[in-house]
Coordinates of C-alpha atoms in Angstrom, one line a residue:
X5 CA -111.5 -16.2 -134.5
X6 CA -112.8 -12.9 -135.8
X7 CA -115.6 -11.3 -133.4
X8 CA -117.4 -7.9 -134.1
X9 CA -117.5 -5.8 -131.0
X10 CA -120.4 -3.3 -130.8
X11 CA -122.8 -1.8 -127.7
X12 CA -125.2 0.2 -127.6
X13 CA -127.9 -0.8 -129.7
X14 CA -130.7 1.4 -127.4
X15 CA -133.6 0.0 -129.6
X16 CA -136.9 2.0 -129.2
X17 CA -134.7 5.7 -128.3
X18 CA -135.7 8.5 -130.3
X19 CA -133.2 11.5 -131.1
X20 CA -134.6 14.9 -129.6
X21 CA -138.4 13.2 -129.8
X22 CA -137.8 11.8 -133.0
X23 CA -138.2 8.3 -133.4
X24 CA -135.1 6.5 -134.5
X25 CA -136.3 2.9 -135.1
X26 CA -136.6 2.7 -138.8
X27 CA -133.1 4.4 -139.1
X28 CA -131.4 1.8 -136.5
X29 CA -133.4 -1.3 -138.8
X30 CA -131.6 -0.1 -141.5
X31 CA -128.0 0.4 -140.0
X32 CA -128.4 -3.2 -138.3
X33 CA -128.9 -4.5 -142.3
X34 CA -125.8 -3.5 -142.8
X35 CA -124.2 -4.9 -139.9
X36 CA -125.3 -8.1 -141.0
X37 CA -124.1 -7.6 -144.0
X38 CA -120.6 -6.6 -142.4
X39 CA -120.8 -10.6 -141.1
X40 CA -121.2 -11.7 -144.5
X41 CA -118.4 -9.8 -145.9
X42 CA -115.7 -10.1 -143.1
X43 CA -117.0 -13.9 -142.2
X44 CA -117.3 -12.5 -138.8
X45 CA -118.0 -15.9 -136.3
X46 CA -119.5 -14.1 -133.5
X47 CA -120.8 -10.0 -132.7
X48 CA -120.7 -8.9 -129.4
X49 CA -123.2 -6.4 -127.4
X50 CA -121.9 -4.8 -124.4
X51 CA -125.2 -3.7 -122.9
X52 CA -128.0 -1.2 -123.6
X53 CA -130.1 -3.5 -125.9
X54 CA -133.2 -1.5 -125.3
X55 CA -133.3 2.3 -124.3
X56 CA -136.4 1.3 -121.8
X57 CA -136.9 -1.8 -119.3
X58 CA -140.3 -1.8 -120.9
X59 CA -139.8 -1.7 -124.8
X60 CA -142.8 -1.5 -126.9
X61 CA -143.7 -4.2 -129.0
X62 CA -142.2 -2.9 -132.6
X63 CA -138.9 -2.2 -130.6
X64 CA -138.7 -6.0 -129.8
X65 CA -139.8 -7.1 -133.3
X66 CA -137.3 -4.8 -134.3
X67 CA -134.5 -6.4 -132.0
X68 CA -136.2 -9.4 -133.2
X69 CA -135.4 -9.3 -136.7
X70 CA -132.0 -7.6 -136.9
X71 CA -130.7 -10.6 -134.6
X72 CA -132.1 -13.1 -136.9
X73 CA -130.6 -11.1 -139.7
X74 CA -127.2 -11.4 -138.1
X75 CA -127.8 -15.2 -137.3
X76 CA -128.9 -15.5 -141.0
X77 CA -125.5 -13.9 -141.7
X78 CA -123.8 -16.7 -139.9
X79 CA -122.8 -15.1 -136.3
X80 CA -123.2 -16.5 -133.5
X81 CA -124.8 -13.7 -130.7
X82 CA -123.4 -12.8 -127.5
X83 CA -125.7 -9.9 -125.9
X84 CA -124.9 -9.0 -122.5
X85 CA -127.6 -6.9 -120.4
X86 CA -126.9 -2.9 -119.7
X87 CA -128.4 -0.5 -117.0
X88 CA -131.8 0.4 -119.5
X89 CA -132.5 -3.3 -119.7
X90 CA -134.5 -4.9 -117.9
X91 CA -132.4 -7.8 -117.3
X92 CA -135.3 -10.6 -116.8
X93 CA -137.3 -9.5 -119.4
X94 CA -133.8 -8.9 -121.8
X95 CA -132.9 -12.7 -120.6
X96 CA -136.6 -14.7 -120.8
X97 CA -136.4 -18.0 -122.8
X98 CA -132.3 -17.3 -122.4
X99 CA -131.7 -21.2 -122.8
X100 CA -133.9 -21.7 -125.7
X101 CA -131.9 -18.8 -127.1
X102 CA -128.7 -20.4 -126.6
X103 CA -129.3 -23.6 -128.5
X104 CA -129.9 -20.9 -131.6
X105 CA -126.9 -19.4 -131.3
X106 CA -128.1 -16.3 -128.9
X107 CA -126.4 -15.8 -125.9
X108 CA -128.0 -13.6 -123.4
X109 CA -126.2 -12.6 -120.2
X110 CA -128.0 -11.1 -117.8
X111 CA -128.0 -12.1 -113.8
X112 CA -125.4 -10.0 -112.5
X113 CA -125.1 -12.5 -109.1
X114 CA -124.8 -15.6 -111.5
X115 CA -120.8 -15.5 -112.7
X116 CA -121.4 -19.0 -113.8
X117 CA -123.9 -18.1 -116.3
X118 CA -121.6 -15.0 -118.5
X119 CA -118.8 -17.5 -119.7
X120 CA -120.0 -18.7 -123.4
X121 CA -117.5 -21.0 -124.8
X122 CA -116.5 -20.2 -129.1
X123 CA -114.1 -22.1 -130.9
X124 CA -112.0 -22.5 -133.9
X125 CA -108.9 -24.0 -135.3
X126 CA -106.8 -22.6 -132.2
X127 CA -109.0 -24.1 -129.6
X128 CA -111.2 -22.4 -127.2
X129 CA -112.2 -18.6 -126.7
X130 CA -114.2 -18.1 -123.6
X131 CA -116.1 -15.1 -123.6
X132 CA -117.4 -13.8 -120.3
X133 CA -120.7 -11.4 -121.1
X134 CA -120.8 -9.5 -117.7
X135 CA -124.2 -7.6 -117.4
X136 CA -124.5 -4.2 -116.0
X137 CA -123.2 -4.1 -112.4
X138 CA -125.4 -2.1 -109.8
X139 CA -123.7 -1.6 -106.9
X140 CA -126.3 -1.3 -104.6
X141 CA -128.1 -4.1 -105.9
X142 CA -124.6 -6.3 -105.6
X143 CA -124.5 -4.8 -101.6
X144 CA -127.6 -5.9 -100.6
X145 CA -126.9 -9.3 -102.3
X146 CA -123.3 -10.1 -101.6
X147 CA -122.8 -8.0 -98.4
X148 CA -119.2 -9.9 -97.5
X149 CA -117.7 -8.7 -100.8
X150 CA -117.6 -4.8 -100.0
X151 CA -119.1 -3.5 -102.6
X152 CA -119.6 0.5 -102.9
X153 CA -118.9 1.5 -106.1
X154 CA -118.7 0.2 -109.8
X155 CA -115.1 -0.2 -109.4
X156 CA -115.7 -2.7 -106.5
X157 CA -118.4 -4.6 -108.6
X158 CA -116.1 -4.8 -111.5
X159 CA -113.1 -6.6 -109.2
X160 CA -115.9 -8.7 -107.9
X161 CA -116.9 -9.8 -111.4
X162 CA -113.1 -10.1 -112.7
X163 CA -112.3 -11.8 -109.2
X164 CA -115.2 -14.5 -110.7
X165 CA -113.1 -14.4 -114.4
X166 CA -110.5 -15.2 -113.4
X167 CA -111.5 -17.7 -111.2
X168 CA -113.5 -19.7 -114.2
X169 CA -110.8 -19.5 -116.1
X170 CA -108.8 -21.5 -114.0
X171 CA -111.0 -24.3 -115.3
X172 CA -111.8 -23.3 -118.3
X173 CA -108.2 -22.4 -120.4
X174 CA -108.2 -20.7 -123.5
X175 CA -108.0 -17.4 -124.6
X176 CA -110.5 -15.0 -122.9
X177 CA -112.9 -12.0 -123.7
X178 CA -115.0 -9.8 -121.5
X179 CA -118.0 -7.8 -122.3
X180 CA -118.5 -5.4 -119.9
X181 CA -120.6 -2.0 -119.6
X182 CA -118.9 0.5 -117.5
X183 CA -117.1 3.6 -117.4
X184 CA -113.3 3.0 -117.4
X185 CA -110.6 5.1 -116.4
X186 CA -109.1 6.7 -119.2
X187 CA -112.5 7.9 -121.1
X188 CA -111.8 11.1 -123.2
X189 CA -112.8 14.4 -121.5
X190 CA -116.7 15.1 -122.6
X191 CA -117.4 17.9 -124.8
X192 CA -117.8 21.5 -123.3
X193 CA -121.9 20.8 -123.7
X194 CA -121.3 17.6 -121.5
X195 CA -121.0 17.5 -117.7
X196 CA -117.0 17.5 -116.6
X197 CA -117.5 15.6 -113.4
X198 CA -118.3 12.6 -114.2
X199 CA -117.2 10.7 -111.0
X200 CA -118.1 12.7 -108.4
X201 CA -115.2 11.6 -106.0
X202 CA -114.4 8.3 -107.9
X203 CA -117.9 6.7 -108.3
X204 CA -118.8 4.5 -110.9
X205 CA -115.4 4.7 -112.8
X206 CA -113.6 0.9 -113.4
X207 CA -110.2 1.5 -113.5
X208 CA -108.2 -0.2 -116.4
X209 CA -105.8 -2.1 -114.0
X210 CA -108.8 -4.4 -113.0
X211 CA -109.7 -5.2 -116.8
X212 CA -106.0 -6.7 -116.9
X213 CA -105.7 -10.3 -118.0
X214 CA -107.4 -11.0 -120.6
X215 CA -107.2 -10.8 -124.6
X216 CA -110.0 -8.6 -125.3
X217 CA -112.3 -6.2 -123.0
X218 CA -115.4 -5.0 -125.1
X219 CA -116.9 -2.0 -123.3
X220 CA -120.4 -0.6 -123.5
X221 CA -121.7 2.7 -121.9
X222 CA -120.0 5.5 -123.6
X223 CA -121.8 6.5 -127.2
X224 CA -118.5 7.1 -128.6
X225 CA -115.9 5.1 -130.3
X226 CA -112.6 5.3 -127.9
X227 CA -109.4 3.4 -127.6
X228 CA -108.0 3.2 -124.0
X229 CA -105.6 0.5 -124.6
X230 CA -105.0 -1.8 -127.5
X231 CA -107.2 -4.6 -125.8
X232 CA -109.8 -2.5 -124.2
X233 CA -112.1 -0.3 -126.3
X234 CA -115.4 1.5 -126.4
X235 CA -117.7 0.3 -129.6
X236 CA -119.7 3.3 -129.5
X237 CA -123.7 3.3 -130.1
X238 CA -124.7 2.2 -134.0
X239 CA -126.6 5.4 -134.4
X240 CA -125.9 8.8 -132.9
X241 CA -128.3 9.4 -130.2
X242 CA -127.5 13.0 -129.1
X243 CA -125.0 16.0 -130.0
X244 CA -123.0 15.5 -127.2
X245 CA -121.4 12.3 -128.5
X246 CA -118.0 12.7 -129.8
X247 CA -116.8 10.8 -132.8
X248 CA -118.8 11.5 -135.9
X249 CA -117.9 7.6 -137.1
X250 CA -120.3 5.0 -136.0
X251 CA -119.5 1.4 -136.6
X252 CA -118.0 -1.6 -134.5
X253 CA -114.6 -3.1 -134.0
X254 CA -113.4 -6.0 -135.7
X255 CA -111.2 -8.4 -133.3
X256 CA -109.4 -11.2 -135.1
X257 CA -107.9 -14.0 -132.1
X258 CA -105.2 -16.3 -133.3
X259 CA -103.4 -19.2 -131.3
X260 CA -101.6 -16.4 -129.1
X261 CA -104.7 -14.1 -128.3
X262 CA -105.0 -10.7 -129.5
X263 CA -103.8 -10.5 -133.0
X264 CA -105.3 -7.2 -134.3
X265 CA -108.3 -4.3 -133.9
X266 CA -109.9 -2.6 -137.1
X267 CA -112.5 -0.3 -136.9
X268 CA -115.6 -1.2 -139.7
X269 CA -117.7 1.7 -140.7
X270 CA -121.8 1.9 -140.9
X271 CA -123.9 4.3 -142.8
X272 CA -124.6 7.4 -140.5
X273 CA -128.5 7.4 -141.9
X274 CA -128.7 11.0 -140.7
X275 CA -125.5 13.1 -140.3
X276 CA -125.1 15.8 -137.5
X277 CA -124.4 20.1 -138.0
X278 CA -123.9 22.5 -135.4
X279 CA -124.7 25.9 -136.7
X280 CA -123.8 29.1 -135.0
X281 CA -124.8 33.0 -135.9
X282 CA -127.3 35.4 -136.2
X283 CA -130.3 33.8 -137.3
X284 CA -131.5 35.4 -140.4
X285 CA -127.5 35.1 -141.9
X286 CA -127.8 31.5 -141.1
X287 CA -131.3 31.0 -143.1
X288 CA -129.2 32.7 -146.0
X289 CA -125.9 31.6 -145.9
X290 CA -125.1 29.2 -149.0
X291 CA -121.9 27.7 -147.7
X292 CA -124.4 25.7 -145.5
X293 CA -125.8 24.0 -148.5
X294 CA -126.3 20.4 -148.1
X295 CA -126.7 20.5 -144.3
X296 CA -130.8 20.5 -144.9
X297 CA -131.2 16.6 -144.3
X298 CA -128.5 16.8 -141.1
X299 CA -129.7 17.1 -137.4
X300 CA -129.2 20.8 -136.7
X301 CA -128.1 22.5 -133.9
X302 CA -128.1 26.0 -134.0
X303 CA -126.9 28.2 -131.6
X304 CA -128.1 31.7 -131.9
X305 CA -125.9 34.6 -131.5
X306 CA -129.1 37.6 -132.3
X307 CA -128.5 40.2 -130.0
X308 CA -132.4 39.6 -128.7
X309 CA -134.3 36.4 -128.8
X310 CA -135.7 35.7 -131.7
X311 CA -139.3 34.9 -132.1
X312 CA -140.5 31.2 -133.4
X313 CA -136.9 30.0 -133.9
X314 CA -137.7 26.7 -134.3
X315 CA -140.2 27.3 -136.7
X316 CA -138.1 29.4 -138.8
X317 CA -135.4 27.0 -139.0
X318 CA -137.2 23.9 -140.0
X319 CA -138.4 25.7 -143.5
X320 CA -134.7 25.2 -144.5
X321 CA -133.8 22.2 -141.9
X322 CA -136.4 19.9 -141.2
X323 CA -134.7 18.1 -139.0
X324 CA -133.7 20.9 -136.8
X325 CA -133.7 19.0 -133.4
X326 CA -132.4 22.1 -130.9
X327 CA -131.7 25.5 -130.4
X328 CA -130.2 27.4 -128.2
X329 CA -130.0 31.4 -127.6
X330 CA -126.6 32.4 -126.6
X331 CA -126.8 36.4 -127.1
X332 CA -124.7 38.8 -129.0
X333 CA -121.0 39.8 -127.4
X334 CA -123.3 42.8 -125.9
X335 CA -126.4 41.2 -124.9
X336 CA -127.1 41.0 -121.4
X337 CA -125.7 38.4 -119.1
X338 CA -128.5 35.8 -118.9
X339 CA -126.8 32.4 -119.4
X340 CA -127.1 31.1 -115.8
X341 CA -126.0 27.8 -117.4
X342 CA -122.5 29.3 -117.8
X343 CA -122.5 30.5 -114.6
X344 CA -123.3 27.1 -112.9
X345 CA -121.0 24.9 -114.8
X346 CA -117.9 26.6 -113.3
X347 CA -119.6 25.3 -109.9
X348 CA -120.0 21.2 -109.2
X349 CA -123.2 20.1 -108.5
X350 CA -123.0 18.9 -104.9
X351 CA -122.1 23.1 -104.3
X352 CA -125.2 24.0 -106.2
X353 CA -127.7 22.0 -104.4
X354 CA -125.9 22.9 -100.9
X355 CA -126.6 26.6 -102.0
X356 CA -130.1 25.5 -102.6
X357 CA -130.7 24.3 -98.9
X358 CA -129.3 27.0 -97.5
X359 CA -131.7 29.7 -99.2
X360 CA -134.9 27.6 -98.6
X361 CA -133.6 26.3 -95.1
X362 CA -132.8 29.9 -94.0
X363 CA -128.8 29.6 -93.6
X364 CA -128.8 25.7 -93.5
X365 CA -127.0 23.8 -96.0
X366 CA -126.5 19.7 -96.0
X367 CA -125.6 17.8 -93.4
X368 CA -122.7 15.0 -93.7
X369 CA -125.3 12.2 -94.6
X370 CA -127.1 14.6 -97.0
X371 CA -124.3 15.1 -98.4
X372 CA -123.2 11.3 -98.7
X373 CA -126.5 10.7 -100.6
X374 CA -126.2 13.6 -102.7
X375 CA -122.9 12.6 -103.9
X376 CA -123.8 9.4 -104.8
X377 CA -127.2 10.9 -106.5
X378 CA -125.4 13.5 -108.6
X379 CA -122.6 10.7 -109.5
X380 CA -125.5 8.4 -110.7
X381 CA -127.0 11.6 -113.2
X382 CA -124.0 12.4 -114.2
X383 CA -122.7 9.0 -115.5
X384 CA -126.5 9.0 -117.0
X385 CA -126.2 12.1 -118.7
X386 CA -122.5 11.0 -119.6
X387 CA -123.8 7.7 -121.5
X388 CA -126.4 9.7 -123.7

């Protein structure tokens, strides 16, 4: 069986307020396309269909289209919910769907309802679509199963694996949209504490047992073991994502499970720069030449601020999307930024309360909710 693992999707986003729709039509073409060629029998989505629980209506006809284009292709559709979907909206008319070939996973208290049964000439592949897992919703829910953190939710929902696939035998995939231990570190732009004392990461041990794992949550291709892999998003959706390369994974099954992983390429419609220097050199240096279509970055190095940067820079990049000032090696120290990344978060806010609460920082269950409130930004910001 050859499946075509992607994640992701985050129809209706735009990229620094620009709107990204057209460009994510076109890149979904050619992953139709991509079925055609490779004879693909079924693409996977780990999660984050929509960017927003409430998409407008050209983002669903949008969604709408490129899965009939990939149904056209001959794929069969297994979408599983993420933490921007709206899960009941995301899963409405779900078994109308599945008679056409869509699969849509989405109630996270409902392990009957991931499992979607494929087969070929080897026999049966089950594939378990787990939607996003919210912890707290899963607590209130399920309060016997001890659940406090993703990595609790994901043993709960592998706990329910395995136990299906005591009667259902065959070889096994999960979809699942998470962060799992083993991520690359973020970029120096990205937050570095991303678990805040071990919330919301999955670690791989509890992804063991099965063929495949298809993860969603990260933007960026990554490989943390030869069966469980980040897709990446189709499109790049900020300058904090990694790996240049957007595309899917193509998994090929044969009678023993896992047989192999390739990556497949799409078109980046729009590819990204990061310039850096003073900012009249930059608006005349030719070895940038052919970056005017890119997303720009450009970090400023003038020894003051320049005036109407923005401006300036879209008359040779229209598509510059941000800018930042960093100051010559002499200017002032202004970048509090810098300053307040070499502190975590929790330290930042406690500072906080203790200026406006004359000399009084957090308390221990201040503290306990701030944790798990920075924890939850971060992995946001993380995803992006």
């Amino acid at each position: 069986m050859r499946l075509l693992h992607t994640s992701d999707w985050h129809v209706g986003r735009t990229f620094h307020g620009s709107d990204t729709v057209d460009a994510l039509a076109e890149v979904l073409r050619e992953l139709a396309r991509l079925v055609r060629e490779h004879r693909i029998d079924a693409v996977l989505v780990a999660g984050d269909v929509y960017d927003s629980a409430m998409p407008a209506g050209r983002h669903v006809d949008a969604l709408t289209a490129a899965l009939a284009d990939i149904r056209a292709a001959g794929a069969a559709i297994v979408l599983s919910s993420g933490n921007h979907d709206s899960a009941a909206r995301l899963g409405a008319n779900a078994g109308f769907a599945r008679a056409g070939g869509l699969h849509l996973s989405t109630r996270a208290l409902e392990p009957e309802s991931w499992r979607v049964e494929l087969a070929d000439e080897h026999g049966p592949v089950q594939v378990f679509a787990v939607p996003y897992l919210e912890p707290v919703a899963l607590r209130a829910s399920l309060p016997e199963a001890g659940i406090g953190s993703q990595a609790d939710a994901m043993r709960w929902a592998m706990d329910a694996v395995r136990a299906s696939r005591a009667d259902h035998p065959g070889r096994a995939v999960v979809l699942a949209h998470c962060f799992a231990a083993g991520i690359a570190e973020p970029e120096d732009d990205a937050p570095r504490d991303i678990t805040a004392g071990g919330l919301d990461v999955v670690p791989l041990t509890l992804l063991d047992g099965v063929d495949y794992v298809a993860l969603g949550h990260i933007h960026s291709r990554q490989t943390l073991s030869p069966a469980v892999r980040y897709s990446g998003a189709p499109l790049h959706y900020s300058f904090r994502e990694r790996s240049p390369e957007r595309g899917g994974w193509l998994v090929d099954l044969d009678a023993a499970g896992l047989a192999s992983v390739e990556w497949l390429s799409l078109t980046v419609p729009r590819e990204l720069s990061t310039i850096r220097g003073d900012l009249d050199d930059l608006l005349a240096d030719a070895s940038l030449a052919g970056s005017e279509s890119h997303w720009v970055r450009a970090l400023l190095t003038d020894r003051l601020r320049p005036v109407d940067a923005m401006r300036r820079l879209k008359e040779r990049w229209p598509h510059a999307a941000e800018v930042q000032w960093l100051g010559g090696e002499d200017a002032p120290t202004l970048d509090l930024r810098a300053r307040l990344a070499k502190r975590s978060g929790a330290a930042v806010v406690d500072d906080f309360l203790v200026h406006v609460r004359s000399g009084v920082g957090a308390n221990e269950p201040e503290a306990a909710i701030l944790r798990e409130a920075l924890a939850r930004a971060s992995a946001a910001e993380v995803a992006q």
